[in-house]
Coordinates of C-alpha atoms in Angstrom, one line a residue:
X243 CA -13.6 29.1 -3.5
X244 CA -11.3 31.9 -5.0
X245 CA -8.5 29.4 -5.0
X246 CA -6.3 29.4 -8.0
X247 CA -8.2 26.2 -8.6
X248 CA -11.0 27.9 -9.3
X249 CA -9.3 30.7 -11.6
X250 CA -11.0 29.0 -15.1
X251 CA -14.4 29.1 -13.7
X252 CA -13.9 32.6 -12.3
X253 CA -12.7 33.8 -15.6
X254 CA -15.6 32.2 -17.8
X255 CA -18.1 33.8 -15.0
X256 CA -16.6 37.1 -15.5
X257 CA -16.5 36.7 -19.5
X258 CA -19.8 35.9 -19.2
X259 CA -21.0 39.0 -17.0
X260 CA -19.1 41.2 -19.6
X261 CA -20.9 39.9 -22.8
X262 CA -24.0 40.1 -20.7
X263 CA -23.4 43.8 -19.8
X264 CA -22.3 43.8 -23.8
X265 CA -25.6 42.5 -25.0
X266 CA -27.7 44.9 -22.7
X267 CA -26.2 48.3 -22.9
X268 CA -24.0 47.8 -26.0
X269 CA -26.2 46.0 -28.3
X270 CA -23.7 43.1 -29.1
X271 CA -25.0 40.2 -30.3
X272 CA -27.2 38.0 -27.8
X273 CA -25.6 34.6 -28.5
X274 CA -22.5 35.8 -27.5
X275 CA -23.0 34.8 -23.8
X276 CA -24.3 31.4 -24.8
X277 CA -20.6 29.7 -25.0
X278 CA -19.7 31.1 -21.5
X279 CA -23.0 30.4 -19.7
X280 CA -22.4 26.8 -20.8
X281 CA -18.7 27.0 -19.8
X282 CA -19.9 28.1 -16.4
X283 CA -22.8 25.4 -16.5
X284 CA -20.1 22.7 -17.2
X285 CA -17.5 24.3 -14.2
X286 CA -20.8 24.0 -11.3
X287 CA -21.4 20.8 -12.5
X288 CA -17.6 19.9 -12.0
X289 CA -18.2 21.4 -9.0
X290 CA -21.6 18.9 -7.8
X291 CA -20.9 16.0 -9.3
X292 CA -19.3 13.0 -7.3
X293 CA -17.6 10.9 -9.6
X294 CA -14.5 12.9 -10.7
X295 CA -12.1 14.2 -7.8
X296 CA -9.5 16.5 -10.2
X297 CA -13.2 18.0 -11.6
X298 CA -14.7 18.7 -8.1
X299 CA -10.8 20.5 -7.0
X300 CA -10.3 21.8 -10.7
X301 CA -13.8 22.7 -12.4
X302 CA -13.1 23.1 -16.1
X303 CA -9.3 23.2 -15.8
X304 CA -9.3 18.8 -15.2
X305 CA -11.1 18.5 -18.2
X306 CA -7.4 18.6 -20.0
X307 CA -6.9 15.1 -18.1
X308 CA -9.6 13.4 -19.6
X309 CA -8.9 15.0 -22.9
X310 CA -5.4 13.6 -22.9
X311 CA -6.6 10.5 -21.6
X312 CA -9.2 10.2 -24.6
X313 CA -6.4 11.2 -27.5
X314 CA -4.3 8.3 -25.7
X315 CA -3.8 6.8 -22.1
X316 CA -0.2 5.9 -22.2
X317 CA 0.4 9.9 -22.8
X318 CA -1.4 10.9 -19.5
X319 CA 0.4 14.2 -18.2
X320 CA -2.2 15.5 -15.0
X321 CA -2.2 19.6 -16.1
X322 CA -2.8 19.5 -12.2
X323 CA -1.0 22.9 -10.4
X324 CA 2.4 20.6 -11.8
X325 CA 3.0 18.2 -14.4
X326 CA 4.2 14.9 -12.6
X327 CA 7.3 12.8 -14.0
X328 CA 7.0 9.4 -14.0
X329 CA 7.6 6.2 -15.9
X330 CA 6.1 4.1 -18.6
X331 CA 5.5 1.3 -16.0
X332 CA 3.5 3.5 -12.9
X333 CA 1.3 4.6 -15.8
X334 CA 0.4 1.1 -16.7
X335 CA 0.0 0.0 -13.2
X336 CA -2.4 3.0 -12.7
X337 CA -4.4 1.8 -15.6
X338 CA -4.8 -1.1 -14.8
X339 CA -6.3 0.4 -11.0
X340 CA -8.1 2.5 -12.3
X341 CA -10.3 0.5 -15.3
X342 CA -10.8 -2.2 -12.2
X343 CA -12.1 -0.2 -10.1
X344 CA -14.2 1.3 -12.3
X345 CA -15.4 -1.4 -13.0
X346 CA -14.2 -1.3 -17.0
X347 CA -12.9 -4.4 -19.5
X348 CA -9.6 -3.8 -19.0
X349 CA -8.5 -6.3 -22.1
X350 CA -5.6 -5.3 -24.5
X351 CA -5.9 -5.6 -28.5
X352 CA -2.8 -6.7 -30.5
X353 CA -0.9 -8.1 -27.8
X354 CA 1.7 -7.3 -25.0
X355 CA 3.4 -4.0 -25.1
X356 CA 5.9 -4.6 -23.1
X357 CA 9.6 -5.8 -24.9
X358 CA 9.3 -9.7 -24.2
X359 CA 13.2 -10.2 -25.5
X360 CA 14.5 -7.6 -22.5
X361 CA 16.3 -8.9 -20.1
X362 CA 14.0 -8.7 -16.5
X363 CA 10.8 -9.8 -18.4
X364 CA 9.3 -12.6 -16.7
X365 CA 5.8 -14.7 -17.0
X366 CA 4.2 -17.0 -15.3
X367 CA 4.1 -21.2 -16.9
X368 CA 0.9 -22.1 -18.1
X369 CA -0.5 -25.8 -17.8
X370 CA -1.6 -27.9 -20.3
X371 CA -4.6 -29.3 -18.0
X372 CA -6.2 -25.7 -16.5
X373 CA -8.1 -26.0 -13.1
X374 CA -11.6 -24.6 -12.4
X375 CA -11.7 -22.7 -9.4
X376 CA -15.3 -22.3 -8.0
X377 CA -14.3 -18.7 -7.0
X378 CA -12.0 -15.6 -6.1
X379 CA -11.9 -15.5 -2.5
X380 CA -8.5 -17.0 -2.0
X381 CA -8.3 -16.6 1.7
X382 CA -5.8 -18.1 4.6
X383 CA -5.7 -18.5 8.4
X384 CA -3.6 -16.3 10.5
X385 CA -3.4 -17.4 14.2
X386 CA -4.7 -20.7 14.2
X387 CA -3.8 -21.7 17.6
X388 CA -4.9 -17.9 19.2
X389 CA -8.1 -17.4 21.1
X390 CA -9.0 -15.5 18.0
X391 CA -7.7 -16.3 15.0
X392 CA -8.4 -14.4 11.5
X393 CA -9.6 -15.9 7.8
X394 CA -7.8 -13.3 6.4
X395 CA -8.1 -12.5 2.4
X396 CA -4.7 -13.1 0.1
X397 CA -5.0 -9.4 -1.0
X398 CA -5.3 -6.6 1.7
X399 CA -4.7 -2.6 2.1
X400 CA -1.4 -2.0 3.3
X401 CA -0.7 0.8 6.2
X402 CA -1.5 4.1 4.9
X403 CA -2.2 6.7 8.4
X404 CA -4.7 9.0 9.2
X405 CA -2.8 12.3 8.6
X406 CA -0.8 11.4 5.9
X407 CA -4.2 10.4 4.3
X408 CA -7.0 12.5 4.8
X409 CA -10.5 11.4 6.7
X410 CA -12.6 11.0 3.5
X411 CA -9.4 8.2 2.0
X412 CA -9.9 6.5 5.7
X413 CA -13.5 6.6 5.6
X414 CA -13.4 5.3 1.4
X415 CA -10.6 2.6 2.2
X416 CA -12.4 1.2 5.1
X417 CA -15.6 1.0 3.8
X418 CA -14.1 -0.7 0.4
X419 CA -12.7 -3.5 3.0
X420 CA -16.3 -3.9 4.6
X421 CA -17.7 -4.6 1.3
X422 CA -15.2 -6.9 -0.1
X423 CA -14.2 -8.8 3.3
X424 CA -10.7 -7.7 3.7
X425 CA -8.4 -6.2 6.1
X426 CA -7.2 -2.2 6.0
X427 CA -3.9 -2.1 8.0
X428 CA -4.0 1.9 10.4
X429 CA -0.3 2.6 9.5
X430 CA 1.3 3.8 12.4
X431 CA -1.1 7.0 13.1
X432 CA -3.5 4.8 15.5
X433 CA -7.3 4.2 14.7
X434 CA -9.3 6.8 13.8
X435 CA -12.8 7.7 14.3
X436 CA -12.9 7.3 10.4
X437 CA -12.2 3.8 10.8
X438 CA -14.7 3.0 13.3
X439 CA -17.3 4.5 11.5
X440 CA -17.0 2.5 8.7
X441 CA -16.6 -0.8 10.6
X442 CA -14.1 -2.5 8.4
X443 CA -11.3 -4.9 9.6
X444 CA -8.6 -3.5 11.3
X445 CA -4.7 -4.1 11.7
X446 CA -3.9 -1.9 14.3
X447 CA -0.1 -0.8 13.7
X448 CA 2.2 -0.3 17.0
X449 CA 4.7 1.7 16.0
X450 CA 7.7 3.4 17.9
X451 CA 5.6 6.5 18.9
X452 CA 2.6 4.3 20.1
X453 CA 0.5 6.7 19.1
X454 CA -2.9 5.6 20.3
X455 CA -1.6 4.0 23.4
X456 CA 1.0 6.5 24.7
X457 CA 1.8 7.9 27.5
X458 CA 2.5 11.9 28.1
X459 CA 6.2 11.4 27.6
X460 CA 5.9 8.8 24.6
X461 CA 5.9 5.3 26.2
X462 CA 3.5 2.9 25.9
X463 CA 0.2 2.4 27.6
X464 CA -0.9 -1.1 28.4
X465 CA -4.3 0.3 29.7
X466 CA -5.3 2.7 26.7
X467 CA -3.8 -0.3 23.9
X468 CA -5.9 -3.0 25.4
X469 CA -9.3 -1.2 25.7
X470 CA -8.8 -0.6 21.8
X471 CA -6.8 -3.8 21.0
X472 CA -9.9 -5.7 22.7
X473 CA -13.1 -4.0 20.3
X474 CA -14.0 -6.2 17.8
X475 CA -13.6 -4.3 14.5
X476 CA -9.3 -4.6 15.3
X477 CA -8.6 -8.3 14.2
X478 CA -4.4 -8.3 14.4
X479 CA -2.2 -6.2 16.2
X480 CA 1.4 -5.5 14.2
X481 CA 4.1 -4.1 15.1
X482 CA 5.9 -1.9 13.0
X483 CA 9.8 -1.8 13.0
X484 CA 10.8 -0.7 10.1
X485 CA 9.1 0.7 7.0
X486 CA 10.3 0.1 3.0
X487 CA 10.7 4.0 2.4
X488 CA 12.5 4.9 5.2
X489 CA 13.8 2.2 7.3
X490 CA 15.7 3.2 10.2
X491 CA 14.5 6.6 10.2
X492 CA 11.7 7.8 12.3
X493 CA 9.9 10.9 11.4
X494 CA 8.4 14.0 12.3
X495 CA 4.5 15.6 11.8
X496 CA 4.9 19.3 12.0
X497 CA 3.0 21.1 14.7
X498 CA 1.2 23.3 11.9
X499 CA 0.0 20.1 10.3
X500 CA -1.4 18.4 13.8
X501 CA -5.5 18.7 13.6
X502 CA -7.5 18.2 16.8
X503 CA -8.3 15.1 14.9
X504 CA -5.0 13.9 14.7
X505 CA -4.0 15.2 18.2
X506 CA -6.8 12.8 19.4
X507 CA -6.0 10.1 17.6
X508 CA -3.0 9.3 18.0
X509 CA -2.7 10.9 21.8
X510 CA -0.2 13.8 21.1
X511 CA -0.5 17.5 22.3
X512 CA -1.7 20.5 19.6
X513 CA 1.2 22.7 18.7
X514 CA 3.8 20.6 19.0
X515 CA 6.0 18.7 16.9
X516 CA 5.0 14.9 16.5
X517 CA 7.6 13.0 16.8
X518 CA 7.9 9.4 15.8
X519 CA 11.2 7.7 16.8
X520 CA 13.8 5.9 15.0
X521 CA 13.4 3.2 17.4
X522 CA 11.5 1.5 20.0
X523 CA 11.3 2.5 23.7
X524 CA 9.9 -0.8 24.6
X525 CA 12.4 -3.3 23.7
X526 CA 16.0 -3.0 22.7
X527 CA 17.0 -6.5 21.9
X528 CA 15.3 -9.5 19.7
X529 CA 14.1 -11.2 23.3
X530 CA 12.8 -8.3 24.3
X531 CA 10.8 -7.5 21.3
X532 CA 8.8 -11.1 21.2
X533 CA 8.0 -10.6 24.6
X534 CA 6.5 -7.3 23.7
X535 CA 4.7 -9.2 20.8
X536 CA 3.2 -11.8 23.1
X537 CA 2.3 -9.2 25.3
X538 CA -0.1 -7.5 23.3
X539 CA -1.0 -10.7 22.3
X540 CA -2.5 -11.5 25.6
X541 CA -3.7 -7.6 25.8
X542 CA -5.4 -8.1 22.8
X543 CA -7.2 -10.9 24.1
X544 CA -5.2 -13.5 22.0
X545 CA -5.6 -11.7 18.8
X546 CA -2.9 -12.4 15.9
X547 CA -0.1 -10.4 16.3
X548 CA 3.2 -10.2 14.4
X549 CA 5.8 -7.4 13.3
X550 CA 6.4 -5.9 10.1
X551 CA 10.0 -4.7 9.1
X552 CA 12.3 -4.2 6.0
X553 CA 15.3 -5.9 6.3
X554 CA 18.8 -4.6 6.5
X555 CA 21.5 -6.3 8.8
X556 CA 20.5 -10.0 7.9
X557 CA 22.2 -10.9 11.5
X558 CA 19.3 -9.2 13.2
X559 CA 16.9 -10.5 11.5
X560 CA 18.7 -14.0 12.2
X561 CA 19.1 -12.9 15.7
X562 CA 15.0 -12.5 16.2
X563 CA 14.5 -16.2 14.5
X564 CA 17.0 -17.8 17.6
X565 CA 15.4 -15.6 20.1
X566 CA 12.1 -17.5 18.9
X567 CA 14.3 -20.9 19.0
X568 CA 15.7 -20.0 22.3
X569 CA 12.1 -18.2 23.8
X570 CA 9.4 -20.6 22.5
X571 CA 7.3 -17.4 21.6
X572 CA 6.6 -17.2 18.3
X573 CA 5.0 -14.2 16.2
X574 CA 1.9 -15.3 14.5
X575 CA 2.7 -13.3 10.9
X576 CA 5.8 -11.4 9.8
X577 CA 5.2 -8.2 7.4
X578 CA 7.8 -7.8 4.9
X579 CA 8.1 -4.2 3.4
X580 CA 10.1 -3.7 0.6
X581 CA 12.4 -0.6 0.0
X582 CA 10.4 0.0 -3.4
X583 CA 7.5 0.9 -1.6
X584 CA 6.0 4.4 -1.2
X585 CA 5.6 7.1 1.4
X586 CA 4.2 10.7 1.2
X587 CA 7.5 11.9 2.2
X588 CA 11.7 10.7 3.1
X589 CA 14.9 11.8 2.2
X590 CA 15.6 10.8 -1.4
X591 CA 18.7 8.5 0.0
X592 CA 16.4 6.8 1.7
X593 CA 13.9 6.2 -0.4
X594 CA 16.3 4.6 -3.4
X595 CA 19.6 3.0 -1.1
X596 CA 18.5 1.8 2.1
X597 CA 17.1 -1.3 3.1
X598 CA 16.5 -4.5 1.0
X599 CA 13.9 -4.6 -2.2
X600 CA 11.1 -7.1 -1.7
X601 CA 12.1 -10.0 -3.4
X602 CA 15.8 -10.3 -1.0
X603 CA 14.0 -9.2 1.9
X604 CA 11.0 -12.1 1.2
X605 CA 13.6 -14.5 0.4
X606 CA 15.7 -14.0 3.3
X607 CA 13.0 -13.8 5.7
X608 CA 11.3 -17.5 4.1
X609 CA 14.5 -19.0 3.9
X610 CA 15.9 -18.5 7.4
X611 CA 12.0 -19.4 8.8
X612 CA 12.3 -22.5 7.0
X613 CA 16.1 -23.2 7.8
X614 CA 15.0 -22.8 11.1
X615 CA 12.1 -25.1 11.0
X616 CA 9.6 -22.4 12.0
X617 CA 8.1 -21.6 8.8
X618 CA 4.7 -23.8 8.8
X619 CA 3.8 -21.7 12.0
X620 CA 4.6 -18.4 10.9
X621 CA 2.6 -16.6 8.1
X622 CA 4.7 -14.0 6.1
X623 CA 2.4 -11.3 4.5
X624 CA 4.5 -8.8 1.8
X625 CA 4.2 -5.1 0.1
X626 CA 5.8 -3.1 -2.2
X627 CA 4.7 -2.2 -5.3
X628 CA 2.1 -4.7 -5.2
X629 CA -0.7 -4.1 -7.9
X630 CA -1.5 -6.3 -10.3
X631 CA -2.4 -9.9 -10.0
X632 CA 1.0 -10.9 -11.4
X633 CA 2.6 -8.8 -9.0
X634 CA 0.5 -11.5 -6.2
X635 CA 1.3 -14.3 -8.1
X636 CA 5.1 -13.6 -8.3
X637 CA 5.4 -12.5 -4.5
X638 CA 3.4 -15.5 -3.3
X639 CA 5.8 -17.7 -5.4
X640 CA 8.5 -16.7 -3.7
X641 CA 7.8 -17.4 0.0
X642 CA 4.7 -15.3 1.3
X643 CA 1.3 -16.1 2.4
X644 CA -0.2 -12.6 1.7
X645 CA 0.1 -9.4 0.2
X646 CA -0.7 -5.9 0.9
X647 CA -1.0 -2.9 -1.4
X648 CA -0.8 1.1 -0.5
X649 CA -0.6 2.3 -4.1
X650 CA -2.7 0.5 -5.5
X651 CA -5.8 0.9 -3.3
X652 CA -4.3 4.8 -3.5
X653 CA -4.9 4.6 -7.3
X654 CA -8.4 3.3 -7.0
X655 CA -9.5 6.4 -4.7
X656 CA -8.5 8.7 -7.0
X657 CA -4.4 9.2 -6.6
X658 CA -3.2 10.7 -9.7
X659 CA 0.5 10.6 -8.5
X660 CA 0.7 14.4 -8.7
X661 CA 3.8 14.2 -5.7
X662 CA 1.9 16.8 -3.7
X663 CA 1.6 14.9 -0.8
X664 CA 3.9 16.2 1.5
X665 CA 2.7 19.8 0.7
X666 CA -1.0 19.3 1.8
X667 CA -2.0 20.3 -1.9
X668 CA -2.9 16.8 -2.9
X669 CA -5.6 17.7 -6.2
X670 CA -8.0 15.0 -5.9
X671 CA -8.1 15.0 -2.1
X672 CA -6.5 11.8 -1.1
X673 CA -3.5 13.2 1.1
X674 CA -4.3 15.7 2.4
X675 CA -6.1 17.6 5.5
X676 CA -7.6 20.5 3.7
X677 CA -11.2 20.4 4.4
X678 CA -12.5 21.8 1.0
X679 CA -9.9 19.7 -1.3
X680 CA -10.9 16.2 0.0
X681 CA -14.3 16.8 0.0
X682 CA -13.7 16.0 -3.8
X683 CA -13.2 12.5 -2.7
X684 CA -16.4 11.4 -2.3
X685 CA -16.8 8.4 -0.1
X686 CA -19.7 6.1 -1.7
X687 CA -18.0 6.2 -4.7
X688 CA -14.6 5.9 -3.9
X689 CA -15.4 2.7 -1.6
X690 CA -17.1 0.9 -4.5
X691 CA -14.1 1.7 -6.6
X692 CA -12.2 0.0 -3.9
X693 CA -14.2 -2.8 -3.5
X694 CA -14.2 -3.4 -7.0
X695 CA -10.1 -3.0 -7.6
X696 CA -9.7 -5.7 -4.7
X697 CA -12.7 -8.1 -6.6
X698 CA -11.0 -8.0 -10.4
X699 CA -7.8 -8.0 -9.1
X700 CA -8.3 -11.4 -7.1
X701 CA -10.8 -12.5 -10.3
X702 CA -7.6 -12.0 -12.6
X703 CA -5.6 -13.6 -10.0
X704 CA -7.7 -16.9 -10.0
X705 CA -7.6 -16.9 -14.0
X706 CA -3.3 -16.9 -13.9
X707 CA -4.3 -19.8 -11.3
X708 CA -6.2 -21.7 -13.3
X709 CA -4.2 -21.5 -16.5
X710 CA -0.7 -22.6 -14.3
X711 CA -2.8 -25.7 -13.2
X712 CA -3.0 -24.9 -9.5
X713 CA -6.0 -24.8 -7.1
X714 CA -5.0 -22.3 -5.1
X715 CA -2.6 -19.4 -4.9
X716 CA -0.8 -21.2 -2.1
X717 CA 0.4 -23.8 -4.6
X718 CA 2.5 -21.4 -6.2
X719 CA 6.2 -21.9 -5.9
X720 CA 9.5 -20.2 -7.7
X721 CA 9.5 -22.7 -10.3
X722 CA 6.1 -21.4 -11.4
X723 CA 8.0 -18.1 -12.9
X724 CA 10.1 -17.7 -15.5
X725 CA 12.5 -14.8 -15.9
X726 CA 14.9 -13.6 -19.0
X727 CA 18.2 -13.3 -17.7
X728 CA 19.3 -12.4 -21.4
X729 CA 18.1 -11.9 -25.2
X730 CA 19.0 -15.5 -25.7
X731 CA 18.5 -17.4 -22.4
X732 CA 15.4 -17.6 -20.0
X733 CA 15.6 -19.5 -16.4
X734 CA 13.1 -20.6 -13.5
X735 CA 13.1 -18.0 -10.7
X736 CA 13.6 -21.0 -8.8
X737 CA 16.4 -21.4 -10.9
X738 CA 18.0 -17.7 -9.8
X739 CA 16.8 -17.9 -6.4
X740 CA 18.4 -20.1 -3.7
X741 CA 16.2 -22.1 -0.8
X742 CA 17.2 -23.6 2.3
X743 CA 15.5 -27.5 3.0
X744 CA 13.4 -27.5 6.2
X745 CA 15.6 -27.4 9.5
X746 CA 18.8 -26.8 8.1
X747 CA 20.3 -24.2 10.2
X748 CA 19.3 -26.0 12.7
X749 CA 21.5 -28.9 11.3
X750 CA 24.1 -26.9 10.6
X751 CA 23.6 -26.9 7.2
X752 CA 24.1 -23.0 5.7
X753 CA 24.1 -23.9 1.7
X754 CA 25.1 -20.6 0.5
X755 CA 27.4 -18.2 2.3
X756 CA 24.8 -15.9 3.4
X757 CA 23.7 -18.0 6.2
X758 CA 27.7 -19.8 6.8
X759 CA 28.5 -16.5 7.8
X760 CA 26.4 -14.4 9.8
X761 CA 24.1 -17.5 11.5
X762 CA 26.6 -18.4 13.5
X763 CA 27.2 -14.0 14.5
X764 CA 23.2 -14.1 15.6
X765 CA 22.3 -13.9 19.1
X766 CA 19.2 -13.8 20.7
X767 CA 19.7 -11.5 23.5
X768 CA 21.5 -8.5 20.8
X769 CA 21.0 -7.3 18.0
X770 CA 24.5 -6.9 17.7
X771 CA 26.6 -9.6 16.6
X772 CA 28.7 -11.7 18.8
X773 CA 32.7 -12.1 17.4
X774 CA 33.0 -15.8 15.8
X775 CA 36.4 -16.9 15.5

């Protein structure tokens, strides 16, 4: 409580003692005290109350948020320990989260503000015959053929761990998911007793470190993954690869930053480093990793299961597809993760030049799916900067089934993008592990705000539906979206983008030189291309 966070309330306490003394042994005035008692009034009830993270971490000192957000909201600068840079666009999107979950109109007077002469604006094509959709819960089948398959919803929480989140976040997330009937993907820090309480849908990640089904020396543990894999509350199993902020990687948890929580979460030792690897131990060629996916299949009791992974080397990824020609064992969903998205820490290289944006990575992974005349069985779920219900629309457009969202769901708990989160100072106790910062974050409220961001989100997804004609959002294809490519000339994204026809790899027929010159270099026993003459 004598945190630097605390100092304004500190101060108005002592100023208040002094006028006090003042008034009783110096004859000041006796409203003098008055403005500081009700300063100190105001910082307790900052303190108690359960609606305003930054208030409950920063009693009186957040109140320059809200001011600033009342003189006007497209000048919010968070006076939180540091201002926070960031642009035009993440303000919006944040906005947007936040009057959703909260539950607030979130219409606009006098128009769009954004420049619709620049070139990169796009919209969506409105019909003149709208549909009427009974409803919002736009959902779709994942694992149809499996022992047990999953009605999963169109819009989803994307993987965010335990310890780079903190347990209240877990426990807000999860319980959001419960009370609007989606999925909340572990991220690769295993399934926490936070999740279970709550008793939300799981993805349970697999990641490189296994954590959660490891053994001592890092491998994986078919006995501890299936007694977990097997509960009910876990309804897919993916396997993480590679992630959009960092692919190719790996990463490390400090020892000084490992809780006993954590430790028993994801089955690693207090006081030492936590390592997660750049690759898997598992598997080391595309063969080897379906046959790891079909195991846990069957250890999961024929539960979905898939991989998620942002694309770099297209050979590879054209190297998995043949393994599934040449193997017969298919994956029932592929993940795409696009470099744009976000993590609470990676080197800055990584973060803005390596691995492919969304929209390429998508693209590649629909095309060469349908090329290869395996895309009607495969369901492709996508993240990245996914927020708004445009942001669906346009990523469903152009190839995927699903999408998933880390910032966004972030911004509905409370996230203020402050950037603290790799230094355990997050100010409105979302990432962090500091017991008395995220008890700000106040789990009731926060899961509502969840709830609520996932229900107006899909709600303003099924009005761009209805206007574009369509009855579902699975009836949206590149053609749907239009793009300026200049001040004077506009195009169809399906215009820009180029798509394979069904089975034409596996005709031979490659289309654009993408796939003319690095199919043929795929193999399905390396991930390493094979010389073509």
């Amino acid at each position: 409580m004598f945190s630097r966070r605390f100092l304004a309330l500190w101060l108005v306490v002592a100023l208040l003692l002094a006028t006090l003394a003042g008034v009783l042994f110096d004859g000041w005035h006796p409203l003098w005290p008055l403005p500081f008692a009700a300063l100190v009034a105001l910082g307790v009830w900052d303190i108690v109350q359960q609606r305003h993270a930054v208030l409950r971490n920063y009693p009186l000192w957040g109140h320059f948020r809200f001011l600033f957000e009342f003189i006007r909201p497209e000048i919010r600068q968070y006076f939180v320990e540091d201002d926070t840079s960031e642009t035009p666009f993440s303000r919006a999107q944040r906005s947007i989260v936040y009057q959703r979950a909260k539950g607030d109109v979130d219409s606009r007077p006098f128009g769009t503000e954004i420049d619709v002469k620049a070139t990169g604006y796009e919209w969506i094509a409105h019909s003149l015959a709208p549909t009427v959709l009974k409803d919002h819960d736009f959902r779709i089948t994942i694992g149809a053929d499996r022992a047990q398959p999953y009605s999963a919803s169109i819009f989803n929480i994307s993987a965010m761990s335990f310890g780079a989140l903190s347990a209240n976040a877990i426990r807000a997330l999860n319980r959001g998911a419960k009370l609007g009937n989606f999925i909340h993907d572990t991220g690769e820090g295993s399934i926490s007793p936070h999740h279970r309480e709550q008793g939300g849908d799981l993805i349970w990640e697999v990641a490189s470190g296994y954590f959660g089904c490891r053994n001592d020396d890092g491998t994986f543990n078919a006995e501890k993954f299936a007694a977990q894999a097997t509960t009910p509350q876990v309804k897919m199993i993916e396997v993480k690869l590679s992630q959009g902020a960092k692919p190719g990687h790996g990463g490390v948890l400090p020892a000084a930053k490992i809780t006993p929580e954590i430790s028993a979460t994801r089955g690693v030792p207090m006081g030492q480093d936590c390592i997660s690897p750049s690759r898997h131990s598992e598997f080391s060629t595309p063969l080897g990793l379906l046959q790891f996916v079909e195991r846990l299949r069957t250890l999961s009791g024929g539960k979905p299961t898939g991989f998620k992974l942002c694309i770099g080397h297209p050979w590879e990824f054209f190297s998995i597809v043949k393994a599934m020609l040449e193997s017969g064992i298919l994956p029932d969903f592929i993940v795409v993760d696009g470099s744009e998205g976000g993590t609470g820490a990676a080197p800055l290289e990584f973060t803005d030049h390596v691995g492919a944006p969304l929209q390429e990575g998508l693209l590649l992974v629909h095309n060469t799916l349908v090329g290869a005349g395996l895309r009607e069985k495969i369901r492709i779920g996508a993240s990245g900067k996914i927020v708004t219900a445009f942001d669906i629309a346009r990523t469903l457009a152009i190839g995927a089934d699903w999408c998933n969202s880390a910032r966004g769901f972030m911004f509905a708990i409370g996230c203020i993008q402050s950037q603290k989160c790799h230094t355990d100072r997050c100010p409105t106790g979302v990432a962090t592990q500091d017991t008395l910062r995220q008890r700000a974050l106040v789990v009731p409220d926060k899961a509502q705000r969840v709830h609520q961001f996932h229900a107006h989100t899909l709600h303003a997804l099924q009005e761009l539906i209805q206007a574009a004609g369509l009855s579902h959002p699975s009836d949206l294809r590149a053609h749907h979206i239009v793009e300026r490519v200049s001040t004077n000339e506009i195009r169809l994204m399906s215009e820009s983008l180029k798509y394979l026809a069904p089975g034409d790899l596996l005709r031979g027929q490659f289309r654009y030189q993408l796939y003319e010159k690095y199919w043929p270099m795929a193999r399905a026993d390396s991930f390493s291309p094979a010389a073509v003459t």
